[in-house]
């Protein structure tokens, strides 16, 4: 009888340890899954100012010429990003339902090729449900050679269903350094320019 009790105690301890280890593994797995799940949730609901992906405009959408929404543009660099990055125009006025095109300027002043990635955010966050990008440089990474510059297009539509109390939207982009491209050779696009010093 005395030997059975320590053996039962060892089995109980083993079960507790096994459950604890399973819990730790489960928490780590949940932590890794939480970030992409949160991003999907924010994209669907517009929480946290995250704007959605590419929007397919409908040919039948109506332009509300009785209303005007001001869209402001901001640009900033993430930590360690040395590019010049700015909107070509600071703000535009649009009618809901109207397709509008603007450009952002980026230049790589360094002596080596780099890749940038712009991440958008919109305020007020309520407006993210009504701000649709049909074309955006933020959909892809942007490689630039040393001394190269580029104007990058953004085409968007403010949804006609946007609430009337929203008269101004601010679209902010933060540009992050994605490192050096694996292959920098290839033709330079027509909208790019290379600054040759000397």
mmCIF file of N, CA and C in Angstrom, residues 42-122:
data_model
loop_
_atom_site.group_PDB
_atom_site.id
_atom_site.type_symbol
_atom_site.label_atom_id
_atom_site.label_comp_id
_atom_site.label_asym_id
_atom_site.label_seq_id
_atom_site.Cartn_x
_atom_site.Cartn_y
_atom_site.Cartn_z
ATOM 1 N N UNK A 42 -9.261 43.620 -38.553
ATOM 2 C CA UNK A 42 -9.165 45.072 -38.765
ATOM 3 C C UNK A 42 -9.515 45.448 -40.194
ATOM 4 N N UNK A 43 -9.101 44.603 -41.152
ATOM 5 C CA UNK A 43 -9.384 44.910 -42.551
ATOM 6 C C UNK A 43 -10.873 44.841 -42.834
ATOM 7 N N UNK A 44 -11.556 43.874 -42.216
ATOM 8 C CA UNK A 44 -12.995 43.713 -42.442
ATOM 9 C C UNK A 44 -13.786 44.822 -41.771
ATOM 10 N N UNK A 45 -13.402 45.170 -40.542
ATOM 11 C CA UNK A 45 -14.194 46.121 -39.761
ATOM 12 C C UNK A 45 -13.721 47.559 -39.888
ATOM 13 N N UNK A 46 -12.480 47.758 -40.355
ATOM 14 C CA UNK A 46 -11.949 49.110 -40.440
ATOM 15 C C UNK A 46 -11.405 49.626 -39.129
ATOM 16 N N UNK A 47 -11.366 48.790 -38.101
ATOM 17 C CA UNK A 47 -10.812 49.205 -36.813
ATOM 18 C C UNK A 47 -9.312 49.419 -36.969
ATOM 19 N N UNK A 48 -8.761 50.372 -36.213
ATOM 20 C CA UNK A 48 -7.338 50.662 -36.195
ATOM 21 C C UNK A 48 -6.881 51.396 -37.454
ATOM 22 N N UNK A 49 -7.824 51.902 -38.258
ATOM 23 C CA UNK A 49 -7.471 52.700 -39.425
ATOM 24 C C UNK A 49 -6.907 51.919 -40.583
ATOM 25 N N UNK A 50 -6.953 50.599 -40.533
ATOM 26 C CA UNK A 50 -6.400 49.798 -41.630
ATOM 27 C C UNK A 50 -7.350 49.829 -42.814
ATOM 28 N N UNK A 51 -6.790 50.147 -43.969
ATOM 29 C CA UNK A 51 -7.608 50.177 -45.172
ATOM 30 C C UNK A 51 -7.597 48.812 -45.836
ATOM 31 N N UNK A 52 -8.615 48.546 -46.649
ATOM 32 C CA UNK A 52 -8.729 47.251 -47.303
ATOM 33 C C UNK A 52 -7.795 47.124 -48.496
ATOM 34 N N UNK A 53 -7.859 45.975 -49.160
ATOM 35 C CA UNK A 53 -7.032 45.715 -50.336
ATOM 36 C C UNK A 53 -7.644 46.310 -51.584
ATOM 37 N N UNK A 54 -7.265 45.740 -52.738
ATOM 38 C CA UNK A 54 -7.715 46.260 -54.026
ATOM 39 C C UNK A 54 -9.241 46.189 -54.151
ATOM 40 N N UNK A 55 -9.830 47.277 -54.634
ATOM 41 C CA UNK A 55 -11.278 47.385 -54.771
ATOM 42 C C UNK A 55 -11.633 47.387 -56.251
ATOM 43 N N UNK A 56 -12.602 46.577 -56.624
ATOM 44 C CA UNK A 56 -13.072 46.543 -58.004
ATOM 45 C C UNK A 56 -14.262 47.495 -58.141
ATOM 46 N N UNK A 57 -14.047 48.583 -58.857
ATOM 47 C CA UNK A 57 -15.095 49.593 -59.001
ATOM 48 C C UNK A 57 -16.203 49.081 -59.909
ATOM 49 N N UNK A 58 -17.427 49.423 -59.556
ATOM 50 C CA UNK A 58 -18.579 49.053 -60.370
ATOM 51 C C UNK A 58 -18.867 50.154 -61.390
ATOM 52 N N UNK A 59 -19.135 49.742 -62.626
ATOM 53 C CA UNK A 59 -19.410 50.718 -63.684
ATOM 54 C C UNK A 59 -20.711 51.472 -63.428
ATOM 55 N N UNK A 60 -21.584 50.886 -62.617
ATOM 56 C CA UNK A 60 -22.886 51.500 -62.368
ATOM 57 C C UNK A 60 -22.900 52.422 -61.150
ATOM 58 N N UNK A 61 -21.749 52.587 -60.482
ATOM 59 C CA UNK A 61 -21.731 53.424 -59.275
ATOM 60 C C UNK A 61 -21.987 54.884 -59.636
ATOM 61 N N UNK A 62 -22.799 55.546 -58.831
ATOM 62 C CA UNK A 62 -23.201 56.924 -59.077
ATOM 63 C C UNK A 62 -22.301 57.891 -58.313
ATOM 64 N N UNK A 63 -22.025 59.033 -58.939
ATOM 65 C CA UNK A 63 -21.253 60.096 -58.296
ATOM 66 C C UNK A 63 -22.224 61.078 -57.648
ATOM 67 N N UNK A 64 -22.001 61.345 -56.357
ATOM 68 C CA UNK A 64 -22.847 62.292 -55.632
ATOM 69 C C UNK A 64 -22.214 63.677 -55.741
ATOM 70 N N UNK A 65 -22.644 64.451 -56.724
ATOM 71 C CA UNK A 65 -22.052 65.770 -56.956
ATOM 72 C C UNK A 65 -22.548 66.825 -55.969
ATOM 73 N N UNK A 66 -23.493 66.471 -55.118
ATOM 74 C CA UNK A 66 -23.995 67.412 -54.105
ATOM 75 C C UNK A 66 -23.132 67.411 -52.842
ATOM 76 N N UNK A 67 -22.202 66.479 -52.758
ATOM 77 C CA UNK A 67 -21.352 66.391 -51.564
ATOM 78 C C UNK A 67 -19.882 66.419 -51.965
ATOM 79 N N UNK A 68 -19.052 66.919 -51.049
ATOM 80 C CA UNK A 68 -17.603 66.952 -51.256
ATOM 81 C C UNK A 68 -16.912 66.456 -49.996
ATOM 82 N N UNK A 69 -15.926 65.589 -50.188
ATOM 83 C CA UNK A 69 -15.113 65.085 -49.080
ATOM 84 C C UNK A 69 -13.667 65.479 -49.354
ATOM 85 N N UNK A 70 -13.020 66.045 -48.349
ATOM 86 C CA UNK A 70 -11.598 66.390 -48.462
ATOM 87 C C UNK A 70 -10.765 65.197 -48.023
ATOM 88 N N UNK A 71 -9.820 64.799 -48.849
ATOM 89 C CA UNK A 71 -8.908 63.711 -48.502
ATOM 90 C C UNK A 71 -7.500 64.298 -48.388
ATOM 91 N N UNK A 72 -6.921 64.209 -47.190
ATOM 92 C CA UNK A 72 -5.568 64.694 -46.943
ATOM 93 C C UNK A 72 -4.587 63.527 -46.998
ATOM 94 N N UNK A 73 -3.338 63.816 -47.379
ATOM 95 C CA UNK A 73 -2.327 62.778 -47.508
ATOM 96 C C UNK A 73 -1.112 63.113 -46.648
ATOM 97 N N UNK A 74 -0.645 62.121 -45.915
ATOM 98 C CA UNK A 74 0.549 62.253 -45.090
ATOM 99 C C UNK A 74 1.496 61.112 -45.426
ATOM 100 N N UNK A 75 2.783 61.359 -45.260
ATOM 101 C CA UNK A 75 3.782 60.321 -45.514
ATOM 102 C C UNK A 75 4.885 60.431 -44.471
ATOM 103 N N UNK A 76 5.335 59.290 -43.985
ATOM 104 C CA UNK A 76 6.439 59.259 -43.023
ATOM 105 C C UNK A 76 7.264 58.000 -43.256
ATOM 106 N N UNK A 77 8.471 58.008 -42.721
ATOM 107 C CA UNK A 77 9.362 56.870 -42.840
ATOM 108 C C UNK A 77 9.377 56.068 -41.551
ATOM 109 N N UNK A 78 9.426 54.757 -41.696
ATOM 110 C CA UNK A 78 9.583 53.883 -40.546
ATOM 111 C C UNK A 78 11.015 53.946 -40.033
ATOM 112 N N UNK A 79 11.280 53.281 -38.910
ATOM 113 C CA UNK A 79 12.631 53.299 -38.321
ATOM 114 C C UNK A 79 13.685 52.800 -39.312
ATOM 115 N N UNK A 80 14.744 53.570 -39.455
ATOM 116 C CA UNK A 80 15.857 53.164 -40.302
ATOM 117 C C UNK A 80 15.649 53.369 -41.791
ATOM 118 N N UNK A 81 14.496 53.926 -42.192
ATOM 119 C CA UNK A 81 14.231 54.144 -43.621
ATOM 120 C C UNK A 81 14.754 55.516 -44.021
ATOM 121 N N UNK A 82 15.663 55.563 -44.995
ATOM 122 C CA UNK A 82 16.349 56.811 -45.345
ATOM 123 C C UNK A 82 15.801 57.482 -46.605
ATOM 124 N N UNK A 83 14.769 56.919 -47.210
ATOM 125 C CA UNK A 83 14.244 57.492 -48.448
ATOM 126 C C UNK A 83 13.546 58.828 -48.207
ATOM 127 N N UNK A 84 13.512 59.645 -49.254
ATOM 128 C CA UNK A 84 12.607 60.794 -49.277
ATOM 129 C C UNK A 84 11.255 60.254 -49.727
ATOM 130 N N UNK A 85 10.216 60.578 -48.985
ATOM 131 C CA UNK A 85 8.894 60.020 -49.270
ATOM 132 C C UNK A 85 7.849 61.061 -48.925
ATOM 133 N N UNK A 86 7.017 61.427 -49.920
ATOM 134 C CA UNK A 86 6.015 62.472 -49.684
ATOM 135 C C UNK A 86 4.907 62.391 -50.725
ATOM 136 N N UNK A 87 3.725 62.921 -50.384
ATOM 137 C CA UNK A 87 2.673 63.035 -51.399
ATOM 138 C C UNK A 87 2.998 64.175 -52.345
ATOM 139 N N UNK A 88 2.631 64.030 -53.615
ATOM 140 C CA UNK A 88 2.848 65.105 -54.590
ATOM 141 C C UNK A 88 1.881 66.255 -54.312
ATOM 142 N N UNK A 89 0.645 65.931 -53.919
ATOM 143 C CA UNK A 89 -0.320 66.940 -53.464
ATOM 144 C C UNK A 89 -0.712 66.599 -52.027
ATOM 145 N N UNK A 90 -0.970 67.622 -51.238
ATOM 146 C CA UNK A 90 -1.266 67.411 -49.816
ATOM 147 C C UNK A 90 -2.722 67.040 -49.553
ATOM 148 N N UNK A 91 -3.632 67.498 -50.432
ATOM 149 C CA UNK A 91 -5.048 67.191 -50.247
ATOM 150 C C UNK A 91 -5.796 67.378 -51.559
ATOM 151 N N UNK A 92 -6.920 66.687 -51.656
ATOM 152 C CA UNK A 92 -7.817 66.854 -52.810
ATOM 153 C C UNK A 92 -9.251 66.842 -52.309
ATOM 154 N N UNK A 93 -10.128 67.458 -53.082
ATOM 155 C CA UNK A 93 -11.560 67.400 -52.787
ATOM 156 C C UNK A 93 -12.204 66.478 -53.810
ATOM 157 N N UNK A 94 -13.020 65.544 -53.337
ATOM 158 C CA UNK A 94 -13.656 64.573 -54.240
ATOM 159 C C UNK A 94 -15.143 64.480 -53.939
ATOM 160 N N UNK A 95 -15.897 64.142 -54.972
ATOM 161 C CA UNK A 95 -17.303 63.806 -54.795
ATOM 162 C C UNK A 95 -17.397 62.306 -54.508
ATOM 163 N N UNK A 96 -18.200 61.886 -53.537
ATOM 164 C CA UNK A 96 -18.379 60.452 -53.290
ATOM 165 C C UNK A 96 -18.799 59.726 -54.566
ATOM 166 N N UNK A 97 -18.135 58.612 -54.840
ATOM 167 C CA UNK A 97 -18.391 57.843 -56.037
ATOM 168 C C UNK A 97 -17.458 58.177 -57.183
ATOM 169 N N UNK A 98 -16.704 59.277 -57.047
ATOM 170 C CA UNK A 98 -15.786 59.725 -58.098
ATOM 171 C C UNK A 98 -14.428 59.042 -57.943
ATOM 172 N N UNK A 99 -13.870 58.577 -59.059
ATOM 173 C CA UNK A 99 -12.531 57.998 -59.040
ATOM 174 C C UNK A 99 -11.497 59.122 -59.115
ATOM 175 N N UNK A 100 -10.518 59.073 -58.214
ATOM 176 C CA UNK A 100 -9.511 60.140 -58.147
ATOM 177 C C UNK A 100 -8.115 59.528 -58.136
ATOM 178 N N UNK A 101 -7.197 60.131 -58.910
ATOM 179 C CA UNK A 101 -5.818 59.647 -58.988
ATOM 180 C C UNK A 101 -4.873 60.703 -58.430
ATOM 181 N N UNK A 102 -3.951 60.276 -57.585
ATOM 182 C CA UNK A 102 -2.893 61.135 -57.048
ATOM 183 C C UNK A 102 -1.589 60.331 -57.076
ATOM 184 N N UNK A 103 -0.475 61.020 -56.836
ATOM 185 C CA UNK A 103 0.826 60.360 -56.824
ATOM 186 C C UNK A 103 1.574 60.650 -55.540
ATOM 187 N N UNK A 104 2.420 59.705 -55.155
ATOM 188 C CA UNK A 104 3.374 59.887 -54.068
ATOM 189 C C UNK A 104 4.781 59.788 -54.666
ATOM 190 N N UNK A 105 5.696 60.566 -54.115
ATOM 191 C CA UNK A 105 7.072 60.600 -54.605
ATOM 192 C C UNK A 105 7.985 59.866 -53.625
ATOM 193 N N UNK A 106 8.891 59.057 -54.167
ATOM 194 C CA UNK A 106 9.887 58.382 -53.348
ATOM 195 C C UNK A 106 11.236 58.464 -54.032
ATOM 196 N N UNK A 107 12.295 58.667 -53.267
ATOM 197 C CA UNK A 107 13.649 58.719 -53.808
ATOM 198 C C UNK A 107 14.591 57.994 -52.863
ATOM 199 N N UNK A 108 15.499 57.225 -53.431
ATOM 200 C CA UNK A 108 16.501 56.494 -52.665
ATOM 201 C C UNK A 108 17.823 57.260 -52.748
ATOM 202 N N UNK A 109 18.198 58.003 -51.693
ATOM 203 C CA UNK A 109 19.421 58.808 -51.742
ATOM 204 C C UNK A 109 20.691 58.023 -51.401
ATOM 205 N N UNK A 110 20.555 56.741 -51.097
ATOM 206 C CA UNK A 110 21.709 55.955 -50.661
ATOM 207 C C UNK A 110 22.549 55.511 -51.862
ATOM 208 N N UNK A 111 23.662 54.853 -51.575
ATOM 209 C CA UNK A 111 24.551 54.362 -52.634
ATOM 210 C C UNK A 111 24.319 52.891 -52.939
ATOM 211 N N UNK A 112 23.159 52.362 -52.522
ATOM 212 C CA UNK A 112 22.847 50.961 -52.805
ATOM 213 C C UNK A 112 21.350 50.788 -53.054
ATOM 214 N N UNK A 113 21.016 49.728 -53.777
ATOM 215 C CA UNK A 113 19.606 49.443 -54.069
ATOM 216 C C UNK A 113 18.881 49.054 -52.791
ATOM 217 N N UNK A 114 17.609 49.452 -52.707
ATOM 218 C CA UNK A 114 16.788 49.137 -51.539
ATOM 219 C C UNK A 114 15.370 48.797 -51.996
ATOM 220 N N UNK A 115 14.621 48.171 -51.095
ATOM 221 C CA UNK A 115 13.214 47.862 -51.344
ATOM 222 C C UNK A 115 12.386 48.480 -50.221
ATOM 223 N N UNK A 116 11.337 49.199 -50.588
ATOM 224 C CA UNK A 116 10.441 49.812 -49.609
ATOM 225 C C UNK A 116 9.050 49.206 -49.682
ATOM 226 N N UNK A 117 8.336 49.296 -48.582
ATOM 227 C CA UNK A 117 6.942 48.844 -48.533
ATOM 228 C C UNK A 117 6.142 49.867 -47.737
ATOM 229 N N UNK A 118 5.104 50.426 -48.357
ATOM 230 C CA UNK A 118 4.270 51.431 -47.700
ATOM 231 C C UNK A 118 3.065 50.764 -47.047
ATOM 232 N N UNK A 119 2.769 51.178 -45.827
ATOM 233 C CA UNK A 119 1.629 50.643 -45.079
ATOM 234 C C UNK A 119 0.657 51.794 -44.807
ATOM 235 N N UNK A 120 -0.607 51.662 -45.272
ATOM 236 C CA UNK A 120 -1.565 52.758 -45.129
ATOM 237 C C UNK A 120 -2.346 52.711 -43.816
ATOM 238 N N UNK A 121 -2.830 53.876 -43.426
ATOM 239 C CA UNK A 121 -3.729 54.001 -42.279
ATOM 240 C C UNK A 121 -4.640 55.189 -42.550
ATOM 241 N N UNK A 122 -5.907 55.066 -42.167
ATOM 242 C CA UNK A 122 -6.888 56.112 -42.456
ATOM 243 C C UNK A 122 -7.551 56.572 -41.173
#
